[in-house]
Coordinates of C-alpha atoms in Angstrom, one line a residue:
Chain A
X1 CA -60.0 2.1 -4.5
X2 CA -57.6 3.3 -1.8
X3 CA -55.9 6.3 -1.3
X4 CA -52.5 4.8 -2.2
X5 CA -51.4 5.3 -6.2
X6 CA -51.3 2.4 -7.5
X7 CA -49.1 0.0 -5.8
X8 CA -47.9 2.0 -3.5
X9 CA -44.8 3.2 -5.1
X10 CA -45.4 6.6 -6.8
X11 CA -44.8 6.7 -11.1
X12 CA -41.3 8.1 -11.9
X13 CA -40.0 5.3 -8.9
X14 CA -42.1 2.6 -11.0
X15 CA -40.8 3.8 -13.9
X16 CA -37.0 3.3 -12.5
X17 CA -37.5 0.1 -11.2
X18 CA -39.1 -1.3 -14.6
X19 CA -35.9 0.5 -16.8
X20 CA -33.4 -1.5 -14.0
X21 CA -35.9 -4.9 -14.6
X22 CA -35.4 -3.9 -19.0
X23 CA -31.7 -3.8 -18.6
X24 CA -31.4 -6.6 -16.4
X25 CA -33.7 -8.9 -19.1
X26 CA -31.5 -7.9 -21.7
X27 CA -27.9 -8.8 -19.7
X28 CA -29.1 -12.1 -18.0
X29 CA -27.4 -12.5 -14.4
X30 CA -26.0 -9.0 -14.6
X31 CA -27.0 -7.0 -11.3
X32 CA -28.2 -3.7 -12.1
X33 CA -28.2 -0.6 -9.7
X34 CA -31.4 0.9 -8.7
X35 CA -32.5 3.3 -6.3
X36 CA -34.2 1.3 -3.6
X37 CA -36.9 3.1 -2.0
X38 CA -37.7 3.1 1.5
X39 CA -40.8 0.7 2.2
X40 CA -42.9 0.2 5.0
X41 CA -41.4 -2.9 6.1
X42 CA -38.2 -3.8 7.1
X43 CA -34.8 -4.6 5.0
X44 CA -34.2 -8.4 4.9
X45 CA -38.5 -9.0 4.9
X46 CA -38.6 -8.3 1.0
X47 CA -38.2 -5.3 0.0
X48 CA -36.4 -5.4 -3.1
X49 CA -38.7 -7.9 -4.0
X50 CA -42.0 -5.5 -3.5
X51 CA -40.8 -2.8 -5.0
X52 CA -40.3 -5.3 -8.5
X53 CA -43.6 -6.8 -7.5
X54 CA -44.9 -2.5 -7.3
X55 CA -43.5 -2.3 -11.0
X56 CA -44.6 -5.4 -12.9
X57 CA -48.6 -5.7 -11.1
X58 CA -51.1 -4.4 -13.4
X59 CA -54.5 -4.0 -12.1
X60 CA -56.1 -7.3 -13.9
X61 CA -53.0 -8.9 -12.2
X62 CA -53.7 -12.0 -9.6
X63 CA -50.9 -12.1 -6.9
X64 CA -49.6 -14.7 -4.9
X65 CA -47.2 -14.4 -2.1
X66 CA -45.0 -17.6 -1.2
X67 CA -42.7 -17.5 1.8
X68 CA -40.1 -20.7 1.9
X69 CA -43.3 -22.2 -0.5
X70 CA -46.2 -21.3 2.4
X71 CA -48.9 -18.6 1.7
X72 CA -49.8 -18.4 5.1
X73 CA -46.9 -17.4 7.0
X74 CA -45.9 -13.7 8.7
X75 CA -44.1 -12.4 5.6
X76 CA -46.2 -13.8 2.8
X77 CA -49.6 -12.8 4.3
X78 CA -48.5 -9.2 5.2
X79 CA -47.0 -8.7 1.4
X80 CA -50.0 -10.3 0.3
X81 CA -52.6 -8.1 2.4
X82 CA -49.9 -4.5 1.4
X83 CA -50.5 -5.5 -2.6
X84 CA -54.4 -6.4 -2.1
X85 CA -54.7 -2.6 -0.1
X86 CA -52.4 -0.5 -2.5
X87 CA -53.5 -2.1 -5.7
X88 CA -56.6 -3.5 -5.0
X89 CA -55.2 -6.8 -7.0
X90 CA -56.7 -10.2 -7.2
X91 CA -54.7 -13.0 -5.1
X92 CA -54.7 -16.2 -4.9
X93 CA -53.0 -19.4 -3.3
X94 CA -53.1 -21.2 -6.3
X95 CA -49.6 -21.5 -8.2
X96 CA -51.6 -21.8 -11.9
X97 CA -54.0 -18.7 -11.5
X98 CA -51.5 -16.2 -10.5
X99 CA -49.7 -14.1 -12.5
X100 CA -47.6 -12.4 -10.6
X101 CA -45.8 -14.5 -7.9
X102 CA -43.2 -13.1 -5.4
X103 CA -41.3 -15.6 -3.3
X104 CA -38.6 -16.3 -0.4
X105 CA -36.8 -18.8 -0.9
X106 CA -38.7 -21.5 -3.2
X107 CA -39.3 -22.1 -6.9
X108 CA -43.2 -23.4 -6.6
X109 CA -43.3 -26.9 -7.2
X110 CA -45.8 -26.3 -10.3
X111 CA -43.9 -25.4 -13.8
X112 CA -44.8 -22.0 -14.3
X113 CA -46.0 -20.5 -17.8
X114 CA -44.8 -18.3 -20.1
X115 CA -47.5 -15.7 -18.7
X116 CA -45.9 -16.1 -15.4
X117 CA -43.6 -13.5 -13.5
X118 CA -42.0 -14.8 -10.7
X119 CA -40.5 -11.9 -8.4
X120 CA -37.4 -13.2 -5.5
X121 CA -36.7 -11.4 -2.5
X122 CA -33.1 -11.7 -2.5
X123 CA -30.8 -10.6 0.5
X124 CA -27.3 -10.4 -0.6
X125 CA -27.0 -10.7 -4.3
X126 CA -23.3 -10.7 -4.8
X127 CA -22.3 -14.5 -5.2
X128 CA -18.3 -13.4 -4.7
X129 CA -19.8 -11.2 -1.1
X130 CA -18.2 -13.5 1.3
X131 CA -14.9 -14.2 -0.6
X132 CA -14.4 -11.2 -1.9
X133 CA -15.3 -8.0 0.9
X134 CA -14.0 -5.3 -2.1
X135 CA -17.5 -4.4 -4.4
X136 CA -15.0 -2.7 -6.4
X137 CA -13.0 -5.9 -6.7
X138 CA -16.3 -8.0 -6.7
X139 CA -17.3 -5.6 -10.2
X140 CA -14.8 -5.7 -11.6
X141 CA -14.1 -9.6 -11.6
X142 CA -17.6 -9.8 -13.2
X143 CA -17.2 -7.7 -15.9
X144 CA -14.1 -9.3 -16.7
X145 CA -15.6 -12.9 -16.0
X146 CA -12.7 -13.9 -13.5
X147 CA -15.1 -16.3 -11.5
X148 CA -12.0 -18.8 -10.3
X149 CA -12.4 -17.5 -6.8
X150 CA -16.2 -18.8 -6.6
X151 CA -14.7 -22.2 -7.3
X152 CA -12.4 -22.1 -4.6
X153 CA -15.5 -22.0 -2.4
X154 CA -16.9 -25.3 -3.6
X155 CA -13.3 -26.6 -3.3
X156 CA -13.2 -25.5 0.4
X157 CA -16.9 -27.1 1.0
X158 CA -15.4 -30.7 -0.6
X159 CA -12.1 -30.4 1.5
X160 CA -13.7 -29.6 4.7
X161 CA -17.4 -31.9 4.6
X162 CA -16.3 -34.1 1.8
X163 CA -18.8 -33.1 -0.9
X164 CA -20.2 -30.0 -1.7
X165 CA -21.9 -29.2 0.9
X166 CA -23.5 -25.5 -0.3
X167 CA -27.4 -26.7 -0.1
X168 CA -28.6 -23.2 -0.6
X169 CA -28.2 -20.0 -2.7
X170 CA -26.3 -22.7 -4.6
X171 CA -24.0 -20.0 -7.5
X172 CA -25.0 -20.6 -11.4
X173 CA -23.8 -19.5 -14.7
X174 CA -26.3 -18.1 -16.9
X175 CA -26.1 -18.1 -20.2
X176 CA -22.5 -19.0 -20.4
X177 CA -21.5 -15.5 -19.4
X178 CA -22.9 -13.8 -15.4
X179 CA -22.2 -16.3 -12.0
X180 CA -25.4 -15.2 -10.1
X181 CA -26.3 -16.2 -6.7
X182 CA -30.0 -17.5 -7.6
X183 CA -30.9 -15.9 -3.8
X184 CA -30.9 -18.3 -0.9
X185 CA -33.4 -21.3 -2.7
X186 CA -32.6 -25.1 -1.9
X187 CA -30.0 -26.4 -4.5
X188 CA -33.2 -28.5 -5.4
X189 CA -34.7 -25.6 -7.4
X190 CA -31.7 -25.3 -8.7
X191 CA -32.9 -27.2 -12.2
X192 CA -36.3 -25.4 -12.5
X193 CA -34.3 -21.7 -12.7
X194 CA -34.6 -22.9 -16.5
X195 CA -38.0 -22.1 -16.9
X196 CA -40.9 -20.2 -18.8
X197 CA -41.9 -17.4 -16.8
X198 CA -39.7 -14.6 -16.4
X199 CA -37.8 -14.2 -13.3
X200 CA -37.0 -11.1 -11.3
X201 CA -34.7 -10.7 -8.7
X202 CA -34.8 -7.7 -6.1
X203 CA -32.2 -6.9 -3.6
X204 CA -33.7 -3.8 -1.4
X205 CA -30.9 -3.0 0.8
X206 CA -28.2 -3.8 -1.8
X207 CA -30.2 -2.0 -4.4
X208 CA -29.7 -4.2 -7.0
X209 CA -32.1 -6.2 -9.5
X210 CA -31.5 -8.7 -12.1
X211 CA -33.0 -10.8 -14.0
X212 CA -33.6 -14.5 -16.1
X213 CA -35.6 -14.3 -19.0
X214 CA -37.8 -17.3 -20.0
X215 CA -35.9 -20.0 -21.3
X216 CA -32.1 -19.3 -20.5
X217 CA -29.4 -21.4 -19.6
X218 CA -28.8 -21.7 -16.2
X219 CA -25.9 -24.0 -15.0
X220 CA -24.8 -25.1 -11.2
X221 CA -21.2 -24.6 -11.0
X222 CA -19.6 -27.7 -9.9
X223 CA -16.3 -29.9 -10.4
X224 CA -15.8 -32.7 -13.3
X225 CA -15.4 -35.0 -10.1
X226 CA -18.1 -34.1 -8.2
X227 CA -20.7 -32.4 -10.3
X228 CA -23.8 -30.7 -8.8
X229 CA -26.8 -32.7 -7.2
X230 CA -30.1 -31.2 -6.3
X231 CA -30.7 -33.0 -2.7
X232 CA -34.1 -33.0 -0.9
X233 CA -35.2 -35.2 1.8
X234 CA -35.1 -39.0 1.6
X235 CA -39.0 -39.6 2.1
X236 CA -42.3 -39.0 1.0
X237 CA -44.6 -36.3 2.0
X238 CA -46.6 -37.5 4.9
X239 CA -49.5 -35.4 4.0
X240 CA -50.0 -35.7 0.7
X241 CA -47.4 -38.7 -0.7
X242 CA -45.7 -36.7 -3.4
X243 CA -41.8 -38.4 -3.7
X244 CA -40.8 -35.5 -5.8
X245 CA -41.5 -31.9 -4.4
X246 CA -39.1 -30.2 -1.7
X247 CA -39.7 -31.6 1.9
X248 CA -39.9 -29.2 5.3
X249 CA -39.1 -31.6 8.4
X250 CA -41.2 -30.7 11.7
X251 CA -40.6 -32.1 14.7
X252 CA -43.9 -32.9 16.2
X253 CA -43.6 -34.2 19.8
X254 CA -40.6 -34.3 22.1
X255 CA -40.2 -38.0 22.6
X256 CA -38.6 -38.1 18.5
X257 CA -41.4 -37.7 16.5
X258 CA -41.5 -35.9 13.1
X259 CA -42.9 -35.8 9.9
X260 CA -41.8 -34.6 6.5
X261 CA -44.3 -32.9 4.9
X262 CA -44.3 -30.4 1.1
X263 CA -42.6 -26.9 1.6
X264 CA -45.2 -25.9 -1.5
X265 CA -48.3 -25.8 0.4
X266 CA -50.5 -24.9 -2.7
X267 CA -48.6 -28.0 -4.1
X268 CA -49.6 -30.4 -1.4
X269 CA -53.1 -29.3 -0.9
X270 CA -54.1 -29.5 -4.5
X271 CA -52.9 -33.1 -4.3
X272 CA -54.8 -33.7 -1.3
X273 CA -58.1 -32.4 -2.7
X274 CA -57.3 -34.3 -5.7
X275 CA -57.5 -37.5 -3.2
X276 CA -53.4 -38.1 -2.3
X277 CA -53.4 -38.8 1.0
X278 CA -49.4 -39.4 2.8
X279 CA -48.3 -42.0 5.6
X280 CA -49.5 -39.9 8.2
X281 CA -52.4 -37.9 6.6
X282 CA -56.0 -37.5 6.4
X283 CA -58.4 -37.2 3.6
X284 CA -58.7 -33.1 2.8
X285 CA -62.3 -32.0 4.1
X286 CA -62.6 -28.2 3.2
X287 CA -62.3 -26.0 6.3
X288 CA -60.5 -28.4 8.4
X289 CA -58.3 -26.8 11.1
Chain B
X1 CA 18.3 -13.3 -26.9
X2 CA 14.8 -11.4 -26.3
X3 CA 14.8 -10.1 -22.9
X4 CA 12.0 -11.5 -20.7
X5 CA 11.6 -7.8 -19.1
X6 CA 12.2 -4.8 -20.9
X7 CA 11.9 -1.3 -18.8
X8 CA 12.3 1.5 -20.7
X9 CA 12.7 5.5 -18.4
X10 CA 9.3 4.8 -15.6
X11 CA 9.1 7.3 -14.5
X12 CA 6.2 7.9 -11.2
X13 CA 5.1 10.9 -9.5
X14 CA 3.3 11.6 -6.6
X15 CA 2.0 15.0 -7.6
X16 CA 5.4 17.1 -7.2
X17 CA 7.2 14.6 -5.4
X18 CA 9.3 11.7 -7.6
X19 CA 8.5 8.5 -7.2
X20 CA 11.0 7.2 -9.1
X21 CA 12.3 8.3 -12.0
X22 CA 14.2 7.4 -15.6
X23 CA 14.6 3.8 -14.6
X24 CA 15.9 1.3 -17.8
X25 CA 16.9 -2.1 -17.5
X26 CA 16.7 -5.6 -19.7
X27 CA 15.8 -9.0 -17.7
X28 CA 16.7 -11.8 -19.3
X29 CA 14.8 -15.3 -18.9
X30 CA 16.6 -16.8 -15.9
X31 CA 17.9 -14.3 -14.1
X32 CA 17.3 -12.5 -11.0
X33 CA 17.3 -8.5 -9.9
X34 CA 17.8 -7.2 -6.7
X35 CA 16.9 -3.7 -6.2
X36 CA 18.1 -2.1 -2.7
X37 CA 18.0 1.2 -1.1
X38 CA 17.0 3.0 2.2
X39 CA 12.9 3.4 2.7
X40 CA 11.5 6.0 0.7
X41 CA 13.9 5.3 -2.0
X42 CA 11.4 4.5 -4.5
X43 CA 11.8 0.4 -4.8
X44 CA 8.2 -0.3 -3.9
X45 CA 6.5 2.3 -6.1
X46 CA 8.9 0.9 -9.4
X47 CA 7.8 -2.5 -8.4
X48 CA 4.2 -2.0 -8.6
X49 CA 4.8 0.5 -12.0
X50 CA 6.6 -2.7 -13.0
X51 CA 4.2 -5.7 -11.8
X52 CA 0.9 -3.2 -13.1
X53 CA -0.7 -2.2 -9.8
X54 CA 0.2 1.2 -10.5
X55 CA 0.1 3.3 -13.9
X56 CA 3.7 5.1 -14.3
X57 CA 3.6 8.9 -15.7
X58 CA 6.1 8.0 -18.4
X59 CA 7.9 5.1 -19.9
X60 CA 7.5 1.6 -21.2
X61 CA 7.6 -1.9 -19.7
X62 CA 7.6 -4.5 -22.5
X63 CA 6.9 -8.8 -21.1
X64 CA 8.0 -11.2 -23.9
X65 CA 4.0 -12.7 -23.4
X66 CA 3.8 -16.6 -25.1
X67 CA 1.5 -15.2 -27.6
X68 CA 2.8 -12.0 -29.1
X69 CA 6.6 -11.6 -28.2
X70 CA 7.4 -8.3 -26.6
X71 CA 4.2 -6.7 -25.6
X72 CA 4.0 -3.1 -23.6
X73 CA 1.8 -4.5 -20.0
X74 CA 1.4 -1.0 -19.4
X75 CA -1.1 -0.1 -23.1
X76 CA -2.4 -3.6 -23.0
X77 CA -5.8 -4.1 -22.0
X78 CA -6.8 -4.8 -18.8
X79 CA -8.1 -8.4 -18.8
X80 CA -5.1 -9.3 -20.7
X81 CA -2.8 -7.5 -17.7
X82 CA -4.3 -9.3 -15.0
X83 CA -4.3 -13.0 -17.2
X84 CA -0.8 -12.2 -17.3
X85 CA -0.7 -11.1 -13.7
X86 CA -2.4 -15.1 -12.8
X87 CA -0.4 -16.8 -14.6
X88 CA 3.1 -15.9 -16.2
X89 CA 3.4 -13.2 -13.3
X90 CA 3.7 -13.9 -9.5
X91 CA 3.9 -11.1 -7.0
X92 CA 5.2 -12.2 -3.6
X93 CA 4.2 -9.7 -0.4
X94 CA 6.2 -8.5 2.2
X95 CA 3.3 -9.8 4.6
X96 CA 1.6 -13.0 3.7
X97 CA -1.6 -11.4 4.5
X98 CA -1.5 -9.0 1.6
X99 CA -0.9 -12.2 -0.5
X100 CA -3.2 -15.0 0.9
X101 CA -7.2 -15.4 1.5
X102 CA -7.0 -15.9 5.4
X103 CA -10.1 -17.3 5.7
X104 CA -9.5 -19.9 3.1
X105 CA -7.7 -23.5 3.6
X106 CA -3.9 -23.4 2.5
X107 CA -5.2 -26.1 -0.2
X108 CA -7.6 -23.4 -1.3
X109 CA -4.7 -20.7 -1.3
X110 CA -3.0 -23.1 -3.8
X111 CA -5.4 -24.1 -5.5
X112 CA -7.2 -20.2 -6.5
X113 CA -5.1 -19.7 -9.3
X114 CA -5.4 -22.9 -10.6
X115 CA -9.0 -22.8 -10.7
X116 CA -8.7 -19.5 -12.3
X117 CA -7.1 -20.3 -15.1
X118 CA -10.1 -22.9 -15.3
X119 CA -8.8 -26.3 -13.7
X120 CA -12.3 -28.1 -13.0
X121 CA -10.8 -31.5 -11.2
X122 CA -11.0 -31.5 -7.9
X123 CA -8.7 -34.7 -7.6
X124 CA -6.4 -32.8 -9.7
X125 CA -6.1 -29.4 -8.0
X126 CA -5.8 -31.3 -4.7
X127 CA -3.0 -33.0 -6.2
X128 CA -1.1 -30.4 -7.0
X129 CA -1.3 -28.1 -3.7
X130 CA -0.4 -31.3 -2.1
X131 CA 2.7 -31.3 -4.6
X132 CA 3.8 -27.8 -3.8
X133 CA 3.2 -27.5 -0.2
X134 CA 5.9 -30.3 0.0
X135 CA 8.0 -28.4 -2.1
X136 CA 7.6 -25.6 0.2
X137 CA 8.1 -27.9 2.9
X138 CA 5.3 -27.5 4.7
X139 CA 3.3 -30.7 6.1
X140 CA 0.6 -32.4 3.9
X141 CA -1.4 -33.3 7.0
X142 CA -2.0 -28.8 7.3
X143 CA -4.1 -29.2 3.5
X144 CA -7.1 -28.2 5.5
X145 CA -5.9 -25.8 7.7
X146 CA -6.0 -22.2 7.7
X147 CA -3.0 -19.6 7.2
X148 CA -4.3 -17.9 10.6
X149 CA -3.3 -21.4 12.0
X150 CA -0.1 -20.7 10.7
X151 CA 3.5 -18.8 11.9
X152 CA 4.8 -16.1 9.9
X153 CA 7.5 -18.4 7.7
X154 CA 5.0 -21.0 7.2
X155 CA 2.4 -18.2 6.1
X156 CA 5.1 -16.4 3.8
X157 CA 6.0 -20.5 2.0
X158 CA 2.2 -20.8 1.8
X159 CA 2.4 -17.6 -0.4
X160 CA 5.1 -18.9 -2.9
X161 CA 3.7 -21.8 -3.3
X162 CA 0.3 -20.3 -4.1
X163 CA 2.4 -18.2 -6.2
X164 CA 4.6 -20.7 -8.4
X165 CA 1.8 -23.5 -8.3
X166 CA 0.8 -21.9 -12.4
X167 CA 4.6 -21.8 -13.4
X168 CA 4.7 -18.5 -14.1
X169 CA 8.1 -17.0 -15.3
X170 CA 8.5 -14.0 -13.7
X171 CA 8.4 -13.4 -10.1
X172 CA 8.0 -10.1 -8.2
X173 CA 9.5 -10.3 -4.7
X174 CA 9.0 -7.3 -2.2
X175 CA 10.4 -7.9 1.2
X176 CA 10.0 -11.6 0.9
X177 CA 11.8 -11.8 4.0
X178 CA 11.1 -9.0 5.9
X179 CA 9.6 -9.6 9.4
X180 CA 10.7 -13.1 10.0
X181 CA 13.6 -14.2 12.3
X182 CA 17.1 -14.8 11.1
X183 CA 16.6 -18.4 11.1
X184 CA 13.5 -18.5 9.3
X185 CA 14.8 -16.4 6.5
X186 CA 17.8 -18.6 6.2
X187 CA 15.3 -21.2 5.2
X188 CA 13.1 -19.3 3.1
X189 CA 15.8 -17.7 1.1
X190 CA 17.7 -21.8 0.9
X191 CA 14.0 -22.7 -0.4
X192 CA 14.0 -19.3 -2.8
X193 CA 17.3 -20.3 -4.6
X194 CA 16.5 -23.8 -5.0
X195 CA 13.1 -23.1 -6.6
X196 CA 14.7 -20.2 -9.0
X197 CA 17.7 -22.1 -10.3
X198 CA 15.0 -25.3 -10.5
X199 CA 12.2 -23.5 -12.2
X200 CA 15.1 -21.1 -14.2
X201 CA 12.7 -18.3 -13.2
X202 CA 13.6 -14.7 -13.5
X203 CA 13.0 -12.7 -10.6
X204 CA 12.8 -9.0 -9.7
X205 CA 13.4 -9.0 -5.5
X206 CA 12.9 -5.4 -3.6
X207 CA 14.5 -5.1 0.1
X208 CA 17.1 -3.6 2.1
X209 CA 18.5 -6.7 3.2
X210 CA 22.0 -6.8 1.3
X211 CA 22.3 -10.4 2.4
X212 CA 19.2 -11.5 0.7
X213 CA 20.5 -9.9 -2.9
X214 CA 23.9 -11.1 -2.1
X215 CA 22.2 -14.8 -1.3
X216 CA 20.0 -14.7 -4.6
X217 CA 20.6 -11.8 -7.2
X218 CA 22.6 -11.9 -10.1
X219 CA 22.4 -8.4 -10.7
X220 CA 21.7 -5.3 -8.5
X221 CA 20.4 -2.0 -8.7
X222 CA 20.9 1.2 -6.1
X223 CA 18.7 3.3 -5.6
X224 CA 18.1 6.8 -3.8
X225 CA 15.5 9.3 -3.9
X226 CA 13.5 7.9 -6.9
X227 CA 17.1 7.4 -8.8
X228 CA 18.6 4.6 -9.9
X229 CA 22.5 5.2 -8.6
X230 CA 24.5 2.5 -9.3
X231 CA 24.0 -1.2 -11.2
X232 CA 26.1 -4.1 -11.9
X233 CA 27.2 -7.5 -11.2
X234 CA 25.7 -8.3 -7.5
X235 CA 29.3 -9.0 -6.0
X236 CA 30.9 -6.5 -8.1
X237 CA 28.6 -3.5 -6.6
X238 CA 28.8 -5.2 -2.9
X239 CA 32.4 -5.5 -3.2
X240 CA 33.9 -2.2 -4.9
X241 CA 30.7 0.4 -4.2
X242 CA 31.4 3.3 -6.6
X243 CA 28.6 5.7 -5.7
X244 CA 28.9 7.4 -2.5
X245 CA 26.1 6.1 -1.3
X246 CA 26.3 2.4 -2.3
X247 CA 29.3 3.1 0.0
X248 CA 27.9 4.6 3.3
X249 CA 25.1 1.3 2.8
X250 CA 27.4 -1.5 2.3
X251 CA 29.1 -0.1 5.4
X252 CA 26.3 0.1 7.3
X253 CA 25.9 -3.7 7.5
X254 CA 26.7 -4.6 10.6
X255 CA 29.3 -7.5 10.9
X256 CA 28.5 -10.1 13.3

């Protein structure tokens, strides 16, 4: 055991944090105030979404840390390493062990399970933000559900590119009721925000958090002429084949060459132990650089 | 007939100082009301008691709504007030800027209130800003283009078109001309009249240009220090100025 309390964040400031997560379960979309605490990392590298992460782990939790779907970049491995000294938690890679799962920027390509928590690191949480500057103003057209303006940005993105062109942090109604920016995923995910596990959204600097319980509507805005498409990349993973899981592109040489490969990488290497093998891949040998 | 407007003694202070004061009057559907008067005198702070962007100390100001007949805007609810205030109100700005979304398209501009009272068809909203930036005159090739691309008389026809695109009935005009050349504001108040007499809208217009109530108002209203000091007939106060006031302002006007 370390000399931290339990993840990190001291009892009463747990406490907070789960009574902002409660009230945002109950009001789905709404964002609820909380008093952010300063973490040791920097605002805009997740820490809204470790201090939910601080409140929901139990000790017989297993964590998993995905950044843009990876578990081995900068951000995901630090969270990852900060959780497994100041909790002393399980982790994992794997998308079906965990339990608790905090994430930049991707839904994992794997339907979670209603025993599932997924935890967002969200940046700017007010959808209305760059059309509206006024908070005040921004409030106040939420609670009385005036959400014409957020239209006029999809009307600006087909008059300008011809289609909506919004590819990320894509708005959505849930339940009918709260527009809620779903934090800056691929409109791809957009579908899967209708899931099993509960989701938790944590805005450190904005000190907000709000939720989607399991199993609530969530619906893309869009126009009766142009309704909302999930887009990915037109290809197949080159590692592991898969035609239906979110695609990274990576430029591999300087003479053109590139290859699209799975943003999930737990996704992609389960399929390639399990003997997929893409246009440009190898058989999965354990260890292998 | 049911007046569209009914104000009954507002009455506004800024802690000791008046506002204004004991104002009454009756709009009808159709008709318009200039209110003049140096700065200071209290038109803009009446306006917004009147339009619900401020809360007057006293009085009542009853809108003959679709739903309910006669209706006080000022005990209604909130939503309900700012419903009203998208769609059977317009408020035109003395600068465009207070009125648009600068970093927005002009077809946007047009096209906010329409999406807020929920229009959903892209095809259709585009049709109609195209339909009433023609009205406004302005070219249907600038859809796309920003108000900041704009000059001031184009910006300030951007703003009544995003304004009338709902139909509302009842317009509140403060300054609509103020700031722009002589020119321009021959225009914009030729554009005005047509689209008041076309859409039979009432109007309430605030300025201190006597040319623009004499252009556009059926009916005027004087006021001084937060008083209403003279009404009547638009011509009939111009003309034969009773109050000394009315007097010393229709004077001022210099003749060209």
């Amino acid at each position: 055991m370390s000399d931290y309390n339990f993840a990190y964040l001291d009892e009463q400031t747990k406490r907070m944090i789960r009574r902002a997560i409660l009230k945002g379960l109950a009001i789905p979309g709404h964002q609820v105030p909380f008093a952010s605490r300063e973490m040791p990392m920097p605002y805009g590298w997740g820490t809204g979404g470790v201090q939910v992460s601080a409140a929901v782990l139990t000790p017989d939790d297993t964590f998993k840390v995905i950044d843009q779907g990876a578990d081995d970049t900068t951000n995901a491995v630090s969270i990852r390493r900060f959780f497994q000294k100041t909790a002393g938690v399980a982790v994992t890679e794997a998308t079906t062990e965990a339990s608790v799962i905090q994430t930049r920027h991707r839904i994992p390509e794997q339907d979670l399970r209603a025993d599932q928590i997924l935890v967002y690191q969200v940046p700017i949480p007010e959808p209305l933000r760059f059309l509206e500057p006024s908070e005040v103003e921004t409030r106040k057209m939420h609670a009385l559900e005036e959400y014409g303006l957020m239209h006029v940005k999809l009307y600006e993105d087909i008059s300008q590119h011809g289609d909506i062109a919004t590819a990320y942090a894509y708005p959505v109604k849930v339940e009918g009721r709260y527009v809620m920016d779903p934090s800056p995923i691929p409109k791809f995910d957009n579908p899967k925000l209708e899931m099993a596990g509960i989701q938790l959204f944590g805005a450190g600097r904005e000190q907000r958090i709000y939720a989607i319980p399991p199993y609530t509507q969530v619906v893309s805005l869009d126009f009766d002429d142009y309704p909302f498409l999930p887009t990915k990349a037109d290809h197949a993973c080159d590692l592991c084949g898969a035609q239906d899981s979110y695609l990274d592109e990576l430029i591999v040489d300087d003479a053109g060459g590139r290859m699209f490969m799975c943003s999930d990488t737990d996704y992609c290497t389960t399929r390639r132990k399990a003997g997929h093998v893409g246009a440009q891949g190898v058989p999965y040998e354990k260890d292998a650089a | 007939m049911t007046p569209l407007l009914q104000v009954e003694s507002i009455a506004k202070f800024y802690g000791t100082r008046i506002g204004c004061s004991d104002v009454s009057f009756d709009l009808y559907p159709g008709e318009v009301m200039g209110i003049v008067g140096e700065s200071g005198s209290g038109k803009s702070t009446l306006l917004n008691c009147l339009a619900g962007h401020l809360t007057p100390d006293r009085g009542a100001v009853r809108f003959d709504t679709r739903a309910d007949g006669l209706r006080d805007t000022i005990t209604m609810s909130e939503p309900e007030r700012r419903m009203l205030g998208r769609t059977d109100w317009a408020f035109v700005h003395q600068h465009a800027r207070d009125g648009l979304r600068m970093n927005v398209s002009a077809g946007g501009n047009v096209g906010e209130r329409l999406m807020a009272v929920n229009a959903r068809h892209y095809g259709d909203i585009r049709a109609a800003a195209i339909d009433w930036l023609g009205r406004v005159e302005i070219a249907e090739d600038r859809i796309d283009d920003r108000p900041t691309a704009f000059s001031g008389g184009m910006q300030q026809r951007l703003q009544i078109a995003r304004n009338l695109v709902t139909g509302p009935r009842l317009v509140f005009m403060d300054e609509p001309t103020g700031g722009l050349d002589v020119s321009v504001q021959a225009r914009l108040l030729d554009l005005l009249r047509g689209l008041v007499r076309e859409m039979n809208l009432s109007a309430i217009i605030v300025t201190h240009d006597l040319a623009v109530v004499r252009l556009l108002a059926d009916r005027l209203m004087v006021m001084k220090d937060g008083h209403v000091i003279e009404t009547g007939l638009t011509d009939q106060v111009l003309d034969d100025p009773q109050h000394t006031y009315t007097q010393l302002l229709v004077s001022s006007v210099l003749q060209v």
